[in-house]
Amino acid sequence: GIIIIGNEVLTAKITDLNGPYLLQQLNQHGIDVMDMRTIRDDLNTIANCVRDMAAQQTYVFTSGGIGPTHDDLTIRGVALGLGKTMVRNEELENALRLYWGPNTSATQLGLANVPENTRITFHRKGFPVLQAANVFMLPGVPSFLRACYEALASNLRHNATMHTQRVYIRADETIIADPLGHVQN
């Protein structure tokens, strides 16, 4: 499952690039995407969506809402949805202190608060990939999301490599509907 989180997406202030990217990557690796939702920056909406999807899907990928501002509610929403408490992750705190130096602010350190038992993987540029249970919390900035996804993709179990072929025909869908149904069956 994929959850795109952000008022800016729902109000069309930005075009979602992350959903199509994740769909393409997951499908290419034989991972069936069964559900994709775009939701607003609201703690209960995020929690309910995560609770629902995490119970039904092997993997859930969130996009957006993991920064330091008031509307970045994804990490807390994931914790609430999974029934986990928020804790300070020492490894992440140390990485943040190393990145920002001796004057690291409380706001910056707040980024080290994650759902209990969160697994953290750092990709090659140092940005953390957070995983709580089967939920991967990815950034909303497309270039960051792509780097994070690439860092974790090789660790995902998948069904099989997908093979596709395109066939171009000049026919109305009503002509090919029955033969396509037989192929699908």
Coordinates of N, CA and C in Angstrom, one line a residue:
G1 N 0.8 -1.2 0.0 CA 0.0 0.0 0.0 C 0.9 1.2 0.0
I2 N 0.3 2.3 -0.5 CA 1.0 3.6 -0.6 C 0.1 4.7 0.0
I3 N 0.6 5.5 0.9 CA -0.1 6.6 1.4 C 0.6 7.9 1.1
I4 N 0.1 8.7 0.3 CA 0.6 10.0 0.0 C 0.0 11.0 1.0
I5 N 0.8 11.7 1.8 CA 0.3 12.6 2.8 C 0.7 14.0 2.5
G6 N -0.4 14.9 2.5 CA -0.1 16.3 2.3 C -1.2 17.1 1.8
N7 N -1.6 18.1 2.5 CA -2.6 19.1 2.1 C -2.2 19.7 0.7
E8 N -0.9 19.9 0.5 CA -0.5 20.5 -0.7 C -0.7 19.7 -1.9
V9 N -0.8 18.3 -1.8 CA -1.2 17.4 -2.9 C -2.7 17.5 -3.1
L10 N -3.5 17.4 -2.0 CA -4.9 17.4 -2.1 C -5.5 18.7 -2.7
T11 N -4.8 19.8 -2.5 CA -5.2 21.1 -3.0 C -4.6 21.4 -4.3
A12 N -3.8 20.5 -4.9 CA -3.2 20.7 -6.2 C -2.2 21.8 -6.2
K13 N -1.6 22.1 -5.1 CA -0.5 23.1 -5.1 C 0.7 22.5 -5.6
I14 N 0.9 21.2 -5.4 CA 2.0 20.4 -6.0 C 1.4 19.2 -6.7
T15 N 2.1 18.7 -7.7 CA 1.7 17.5 -8.3 C 2.4 16.3 -7.7
D16 N 1.7 15.3 -7.3 CA 2.3 14.1 -6.7 C 3.2 13.4 -7.7
L17 N 4.5 13.3 -7.5 CA 5.5 12.6 -8.3 C 5.8 11.3 -7.6
N18 N 5.6 11.2 -6.2 CA 6.1 10.0 -5.5 C 5.2 8.8 -5.7
G19 N 3.9 9.0 -5.7 CA 3.0 7.9 -5.9 C 3.3 7.2 -7.2
P20 N 3.3 7.9 -8.4 CA 3.6 7.2 -9.6 C 5.0 6.5 -9.6
Y21 N 6.0 7.2 -9.0 CA 7.3 6.6 -8.9 C 7.3 5.3 -8.1
L22 N 6.7 5.3 -6.9 CA 6.6 4.1 -6.1 C 5.8 3.0 -6.8
L23 N 4.7 3.3 -7.5 CA 3.9 2.3 -8.2 C 4.8 1.7 -9.3
Q24 N 5.5 2.5 -10.0 CA 6.4 1.9 -11.1 C 7.4 1.0 -10.5
Q25 N 8.1 1.5 -9.5 CA 9.2 0.7 -8.9 C 8.7 -0.6 -8.3
L26 N 7.7 -0.5 -7.5 CA 7.2 -1.7 -6.9 C 6.7 -2.7 -7.9
N27 N 5.9 -2.3 -8.9 CA 5.4 -3.2 -9.9 C 6.6 -3.8 -10.7
Q28 N 7.6 -3.0 -11.0 CA 8.8 -3.6 -11.7 C 9.5 -4.7 -10.9
H29 N 9.4 -4.6 -9.6 CA 10.0 -5.6 -8.8 C 9.0 -6.7 -8.4
G30 N 7.9 -6.8 -9.0 CA 6.9 -7.9 -8.7 C 6.2 -7.7 -7.4
I31 N 6.1 -6.5 -6.9 CA 5.4 -6.3 -5.7 C 4.1 -5.7 -6.0
D32 N 3.0 -6.4 -5.8 CA 1.7 -5.9 -6.2 C 1.2 -4.8 -5.2
V33 N 0.8 -3.7 -5.8 CA 0.3 -2.6 -5.0 C -1.3 -2.8 -5.0
M34 N -1.8 -2.9 -3.9 CA -3.3 -3.2 -3.8 C -4.1 -2.0 -3.4
D35 N -3.4 -1.0 -2.9 CA -4.2 0.2 -2.4 C -3.2 1.4 -2.4
M36 N -3.8 2.5 -2.8 CA -3.0 3.8 -2.8 C -4.0 4.9 -2.4
R37 N -3.6 5.7 -1.4 CA -4.5 6.8 -1.0 C -3.7 8.1 -0.8
T38 N -4.4 9.2 -1.1 CA -3.8 10.5 -0.8 C -4.7 11.1 0.3
I39 N -4.0 11.5 1.4 CA -4.8 12.0 2.5 C -4.2 13.3 3.0
R40 N -4.9 13.9 3.9 CA -4.5 15.3 4.4 C -3.6 15.1 5.6
D41 N -2.9 16.2 5.9 CA -2.1 16.3 7.1 C -3.0 16.4 8.4
D42 N -3.4 15.3 8.8 CA -4.3 15.2 10.0 C -3.9 13.9 10.8
L43 N -3.6 14.1 12.1 CA -3.1 13.0 12.9 C -4.0 11.8 12.9
N44 N -5.3 12.0 13.1 CA -6.2 10.9 13.1 C -6.4 10.2 11.8
T45 N -6.4 11.0 10.7 CA -6.6 10.5 9.4 C -5.4 9.6 9.0
I46 N -4.2 10.1 9.4 CA -3.0 9.3 9.1 C -3.0 8.0 9.9
A47 N -3.3 8.1 11.2 CA -3.4 6.9 12.1 C -4.4 5.9 11.6
N48 N -5.6 6.3 11.2 CA -6.6 5.4 10.7 C -6.2 4.7 9.4
C49 N -5.6 5.5 8.5 CA -5.2 5.0 7.2 C -4.1 4.0 7.4
V50 N -3.1 4.3 8.3 CA -2.0 3.4 8.6 C -2.5 2.1 9.2
R51 N -3.4 2.2 10.2 CA -3.9 1.1 10.9 C -4.6 0.1 9.9
D52 N -5.4 0.7 9.0 CA -6.1 -0.1 8.0 C -5.2 -0.8 7.1
M53 N -4.3 0.0 6.5 CA -3.4 -0.6 5.5 C -2.4 -1.5 6.0
A54 N -1.8 -1.2 7.2 CA -0.8 -2.1 7.8 C -1.3 -3.4 8.1
A55 N -2.6 -3.5 8.5 CA -3.3 -4.8 8.8 C -3.6 -5.6 7.5
Q56 N -3.6 -5.0 6.4 CA -4.0 -5.7 5.2 C -2.9 -5.9 4.2
Q57 N -1.8 -5.1 4.2 CA -0.8 -5.2 3.2 C 0.5 -5.7 3.8
T58 N 1.4 -6.3 3.0 CA 2.7 -6.7 3.4 C 3.6 -5.5 3.7
Y59 N 3.5 -4.5 2.8 CA 4.3 -3.3 3.0 C 3.4 -2.1 2.9
V60 N 3.7 -1.1 3.6 CA 3.0 0.2 3.5 C 4.1 1.3 3.4
F61 N 4.0 2.1 2.3 CA 5.0 3.2 2.1 C 4.2 4.5 2.3
T62 N 4.7 5.4 3.2 CA 4.2 6.7 3.3 C 5.1 7.7 2.6
S63 N 4.5 8.8 2.1 CA 5.3 9.8 1.5 C 4.9 11.1 2.1
G64 N 5.8 11.9 2.7 CA 5.5 13.2 3.2 C 5.3 13.2 4.7
G65 N 5.4 14.4 5.2 CA 5.1 14.7 6.6 C 6.0 14.2 7.7
I66 N 7.3 14.1 7.3 CA 8.3 13.6 8.3 C 9.3 14.6 8.8
G67 N 9.0 15.9 8.4 CA 9.9 17.0 8.8 C 9.6 17.6 10.2
P68 N 10.2 18.8 10.4 CA 10.0 19.4 11.8 C 8.9 20.4 11.9
T69 N 8.1 20.7 10.9 CA 7.1 21.7 11.0 C 5.8 21.2 11.6
H70 N 4.9 22.1 12.0 CA 3.7 21.8 12.7 C 2.8 20.8 11.9
D71 N 2.9 20.8 10.6 CA 2.0 19.9 9.8 C 2.7 18.6 9.5
D72 N 3.9 18.3 10.0 CA 4.6 17.1 9.7 C 4.1 16.1 10.8
L73 N 3.1 15.3 10.5 CA 2.4 14.5 11.5 C 2.6 13.0 11.2
T74 N 3.3 12.7 10.1 CA 3.3 11.3 9.7 C 3.9 10.3 10.8
I75 N 5.0 10.7 11.3 CA 5.7 9.8 12.3 C 4.8 9.5 13.5
R76 N 4.2 10.6 14.0 CA 3.3 10.4 15.1 C 2.0 9.7 14.7
G77 N 1.5 9.9 13.5 CA 0.4 9.2 13.0 C 0.6 7.7 12.8
V78 N 1.8 7.4 12.4 CA 2.2 5.9 12.2 C 2.3 5.3 13.6
A79 N 2.9 6.0 14.6 CA 2.9 5.4 16.0 C 1.5 5.2 16.5
L80 N 0.6 6.2 16.3 CA -0.7 6.0 16.8 C -1.5 4.9 16.1
G81 N -1.3 4.8 14.8 CA -2.0 3.8 14.0 C -1.5 2.4 14.3
L82 N -0.2 2.2 14.7 CA 0.3 0.9 15.0 C 0.2 0.6 16.5
G83 N -0.3 1.6 17.3 CA -0.4 1.4 18.8 C 0.9 1.4 19.5
K84 N 1.9 2.2 19.0 CA 3.2 2.3 19.6 C 3.4 3.7 20.2
T85 N 4.3 3.7 21.2 CA 4.6 5.0 21.8 C 5.8 5.6 21.1
M86 N 5.8 6.9 21.2 CA 7.0 7.7 20.6 C 8.1 7.6 21.6
V87 N 9.3 7.4 21.0 CA 10.5 7.3 21.9 C 11.7 8.1 21.1
R88 N 12.6 8.5 21.9 CA 13.8 9.2 21.3 C 14.8 8.1 20.9
N89 N 15.2 8.1 19.6 CA 16.1 7.1 19.1 C 17.5 7.6 19.2
E90 N 18.3 7.0 20.0 CA 19.7 7.5 20.3 C 20.6 7.5 19.1
E91 N 20.5 6.5 18.2 CA 21.3 6.5 17.0 C 20.9 7.6 16.1
L92 N 19.6 7.9 16.0 CA 19.2 9.0 15.1 C 19.6 10.4 15.8
E93 N 19.4 10.4 17.1 CA 19.8 11.7 17.8 C 21.3 12.0 17.6
N94 N 22.2 10.9 17.7 CA 23.6 11.1 17.5 C 23.9 11.6 16.0
A95 N 23.2 11.0 15.1 CA 23.4 11.4 13.7 C 23.0 12.9 13.5
L96 N 21.9 13.3 14.1 CA 21.4 14.7 14.0 C 22.4 15.6 14.6
R97 N 22.9 15.2 15.8 CA 23.9 16.1 16.4 C 25.2 16.2 15.6
L98 N 25.6 15.1 15.0 CA 26.8 15.1 14.1 C 26.5 16.0 12.9
Y99 N 25.3 15.9 12.3 CA 25.0 16.7 11.1 C 24.9 18.2 11.4
W100 N 24.2 18.6 12.5 CA 24.0 20.0 12.8 C 25.0 20.6 13.8
G101 N 25.8 19.8 14.4 CA 26.9 20.3 15.2 C 26.5 20.6 16.6
P102 N 27.3 21.4 17.3 CA 27.1 21.6 18.8 C 25.9 22.5 19.1
N103 N 25.4 23.2 18.1 CA 24.2 24.1 18.4 C 22.9 23.4 17.9
T104 N 22.9 22.1 17.9 CA 21.6 21.4 17.4 C 20.5 21.9 18.3
S105 N 19.4 22.3 17.7 CA 18.2 22.8 18.4 C 17.3 21.7 18.9
A106 N 16.4 22.1 19.8 CA 15.4 21.1 20.2 C 14.5 20.7 19.1
T107 N 14.2 21.6 18.2 CA 13.4 21.3 17.0 C 14.1 20.2 16.2
Q108 N 15.4 20.5 15.9 CA 16.1 19.5 15.1 C 16.2 18.1 15.8
L109 N 16.4 18.1 17.1 CA 16.5 16.9 17.9 C 15.1 16.2 17.9
G110 N 14.1 16.9 17.8 CA 12.7 16.3 17.7 C 12.6 15.3 16.6
L111 N 13.4 15.5 15.6 CA 13.4 14.5 14.4 C 13.9 13.1 14.9
A112 N 14.4 13.0 16.0 CA 14.9 11.7 16.6 C 13.8 11.0 17.3
N113 N 12.6 11.6 17.4 CA 11.5 10.9 18.1 C 10.7 10.1 17.0
V114 N 10.7 8.8 17.3 CA 10.1 7.8 16.4 C 9.2 6.8 17.1
P115 N 8.4 6.0 16.4 CA 7.7 5.0 17.1 C 8.6 4.0 17.7
E116 N 8.3 3.4 18.9 CA 9.1 2.4 19.5 C 9.4 1.3 18.5
N117 N 10.6 0.7 18.6 CA 11.1 -0.4 17.8 C 11.2 0.0 16.3
T118 N 11.4 1.3 16.0 CA 11.6 1.7 14.6 C 13.0 1.3 14.2
R119 N 13.0 0.7 13.0 CA 14.3 0.3 12.4 C 14.8 1.5 11.5
I120 N 16.0 1.8 11.6 CA 16.6 3.0 10.9 C 17.7 2.5 10.0
T121 N 17.6 2.8 8.7 CA 18.6 2.5 7.7 C 19.0 3.9 7.1
F122 N 20.3 4.1 7.0 CA 20.8 5.4 6.4 C 21.2 5.1 5.0
H123 N 20.7 5.8 4.0 CA 21.1 5.6 2.6 C 22.4 6.4 2.4
R124 N 22.9 6.2 1.2 CA 24.3 6.7 1.0 C 24.5 8.2 1.2
K125 N 23.4 9.0 1.1 CA 23.5 10.4 1.4 C 23.3 10.8 2.8
G126 N 23.0 9.8 3.7 CA 22.9 10.0 5.1 C 21.5 10.2 5.6
F127 N 20.5 10.3 4.7 CA 19.1 10.5 5.1 C 18.5 9.2 5.7
P128 N 17.9 9.2 6.8 CA 17.4 8.0 7.4 C 16.1 7.5 6.8
V129 N 16.0 6.2 6.6 CA 14.8 5.5 6.2 C 14.2 4.9 7.5
L130 N 13.0 5.2 7.8 CA 12.4 4.8 9.1 C 11.4 3.7 8.7
Q131 N 11.5 2.6 9.5 CA 10.5 1.4 9.3 C 10.0 1.0 10.7
A132 N 8.7 1.2 10.9 CA 8.0 0.7 12.1 C 7.0 -0.4 11.6
A133 N 7.3 -1.6 12.1 CA 6.5 -2.8 11.7 C 6.7 -2.9 10.2
N134 N 5.6 -2.9 9.4 CA 5.7 -3.0 8.0 C 5.5 -1.7 7.3
V135 N 5.6 -0.6 8.0 CA 5.4 0.7 7.4 C 6.7 1.5 7.3
F136 N 7.0 1.9 6.0 CA 8.2 2.6 5.7 C 7.8 4.1 5.6
M137 N 8.4 5.0 6.3 CA 8.1 6.4 6.3 C 9.1 7.1 5.5
L138 N 8.7 7.6 4.3 CA 9.6 8.2 3.4 C 9.3 9.7 3.2
P139 N 10.4 10.5 2.9 CA 10.2 11.9 2.8 C 9.3 12.3 1.6
G140 N 8.7 13.5 1.6 CA 7.9 13.9 0.5 C 8.7 14.5 -0.7
V141 N 9.9 15.0 -0.4 CA 10.7 15.6 -1.5 C 11.1 14.5 -2.4
P142 N 10.7 14.6 -3.7 CA 10.9 13.4 -4.6 C 12.3 12.9 -4.7
S143 N 13.3 13.8 -4.7 CA 14.7 13.3 -4.8 C 15.1 12.5 -3.6
F144 N 14.6 13.0 -2.4 CA 14.9 12.3 -1.2 C 14.2 10.9 -1.1
L145 N 12.9 10.9 -1.5 CA 12.2 9.7 -1.5 C 12.8 8.7 -2.4
R146 N 13.2 9.1 -3.6 CA 13.9 8.1 -4.5 C 15.2 7.5 -3.9
A147 N 16.0 8.4 -3.3 CA 17.2 7.9 -2.7 C 16.9 6.9 -1.5
C148 N 15.9 7.2 -0.7 CA 15.5 6.3 0.4 C 14.9 5.0 -0.2
Y149 N 14.1 5.1 -1.2 CA 13.5 3.9 -1.7 C 14.6 3.0 -2.3
E150 N 15.6 3.5 -3.0 CA 16.7 2.8 -3.6 C 17.5 2.1 -2.5
A151 N 17.6 2.7 -1.3 CA 18.4 2.2 -0.2 C 17.7 0.9 0.4
L152 N 16.4 0.9 0.3 CA 15.7 -0.2 0.9 C 15.1 -1.3 0.0
A153 N 15.1 -1.0 -1.3 CA 14.5 -1.8 -2.3 C 15.0 -3.2 -2.3
S154 N 16.3 -3.4 -2.2 CA 16.9 -4.7 -2.3 C 16.6 -5.6 -1.1
N155 N 16.0 -5.0 0.0 CA 15.7 -5.8 1.1 C 14.2 -6.2 1.1
L156 N 13.4 -5.8 0.1 CA 12.0 -6.1 0.1 C 11.8 -7.5 -0.6
R157 N 11.0 -8.3 0.1 CA 10.6 -9.6 -0.5 C 9.6 -9.3 -1.7
H158 N 9.8 -10.0 -2.8 CA 8.9 -9.8 -3.9 C 8.5 -11.1 -4.5
N159 N 7.4 -11.0 -5.2 CA 6.8 -12.3 -5.8 C 7.7 -12.8 -7.0
A160 N 7.9 -11.9 -7.9 CA 8.7 -12.3 -9.1 C 8.9 -11.0 -9.9
T161 N 9.9 -11.1 -10.8 CA 10.1 -10.0 -11.7 C 9.0 -10.0 -12.7
M162 N 8.5 -8.8 -13.0 CA 7.4 -8.7 -13.9 C 8.0 -8.5 -15.3
H163 N 7.3 -9.1 -16.3 CA 7.6 -9.0 -17.7 C 6.4 -8.4 -18.4
T164 N 6.6 -7.4 -19.2 CA 5.5 -6.8 -19.9 C 5.8 -6.7 -21.4
Q165 N 4.7 -6.7 -22.2 CA 4.9 -6.5 -23.6 C 3.7 -5.7 -24.1
R166 N 3.9 -4.8 -25.0 CA 2.8 -4.0 -25.5 C 2.4 -4.5 -26.9
V167 N 1.1 -4.5 -27.1 CA 0.5 -4.9 -28.3 C -0.4 -3.8 -28.8
Y168 N -0.2 -3.3 -29.9 CA -1.0 -2.2 -30.5 C -1.9 -2.7 -31.5
I169 N -3.2 -2.4 -31.3 CA -4.2 -2.8 -32.3 C -5.2 -1.7 -32.6
R170 N -5.8 -1.8 -33.7 CA -6.8 -0.8 -34.0 C -8.2 -1.5 -33.9
A171 N -8.7 -1.4 -32.7 CA -10.0 -2.0 -32.5 C -10.7 -1.3 -31.3
D172 N -12.0 -1.3 -31.3 CA -12.8 -0.8 -30.2 C -12.6 -1.8 -29.0
E173 N -12.7 -1.2 -27.8 CA -12.6 -2.1 -26.6 C -13.7 -3.2 -26.6
T174 N -14.9 -2.9 -27.1 CA -15.9 -3.9 -27.1 C -15.6 -5.1 -27.9
I175 N -14.7 -4.9 -28.9 CA -14.3 -6.0 -29.8 C -13.3 -6.9 -29.1
I176 N -12.4 -6.3 -28.2 CA -11.4 -7.1 -27.6 C -11.7 -7.5 -26.1
A177 N -12.8 -7.1 -25.6 CA -13.2 -7.3 -24.2 C -13.3 -8.8 -23.9
D178 N -14.0 -9.6 -24.7 CA -14.1 -11.0 -24.4 C -12.8 -11.8 -24.6
P179 N -12.0 -11.5 -25.6 CA -10.7 -12.2 -25.7 C -9.8 -11.9 -24.6
L180 N -9.8 -10.6 -24.1 CA -8.9 -10.2 -23.0 C -9.4 -10.9 -21.7
G181 N -10.7 -11.0 -21.5 CA -11.2 -11.7 -20.4 C -10.8 -13.2 -20.3
H182 N -10.7 -13.8 -21.5 CA -10.2 -15.2 -21.6 C -8.7 -15.3 -21.2
V183 N -8.0 -14.3 -21.7 CA -6.5 -14.3 -21.4 C -6.3 -14.1 -19.9
Q184 N -7.1 -13.2 -19.3 CA -7.0 -13.0 -17.8 C -7.4 -14.2 -17.1
N185 N -8.4 -14.9 -17.4 CA -8.8 -16.1 -16.7 C -7.8 -17.2 -16.9

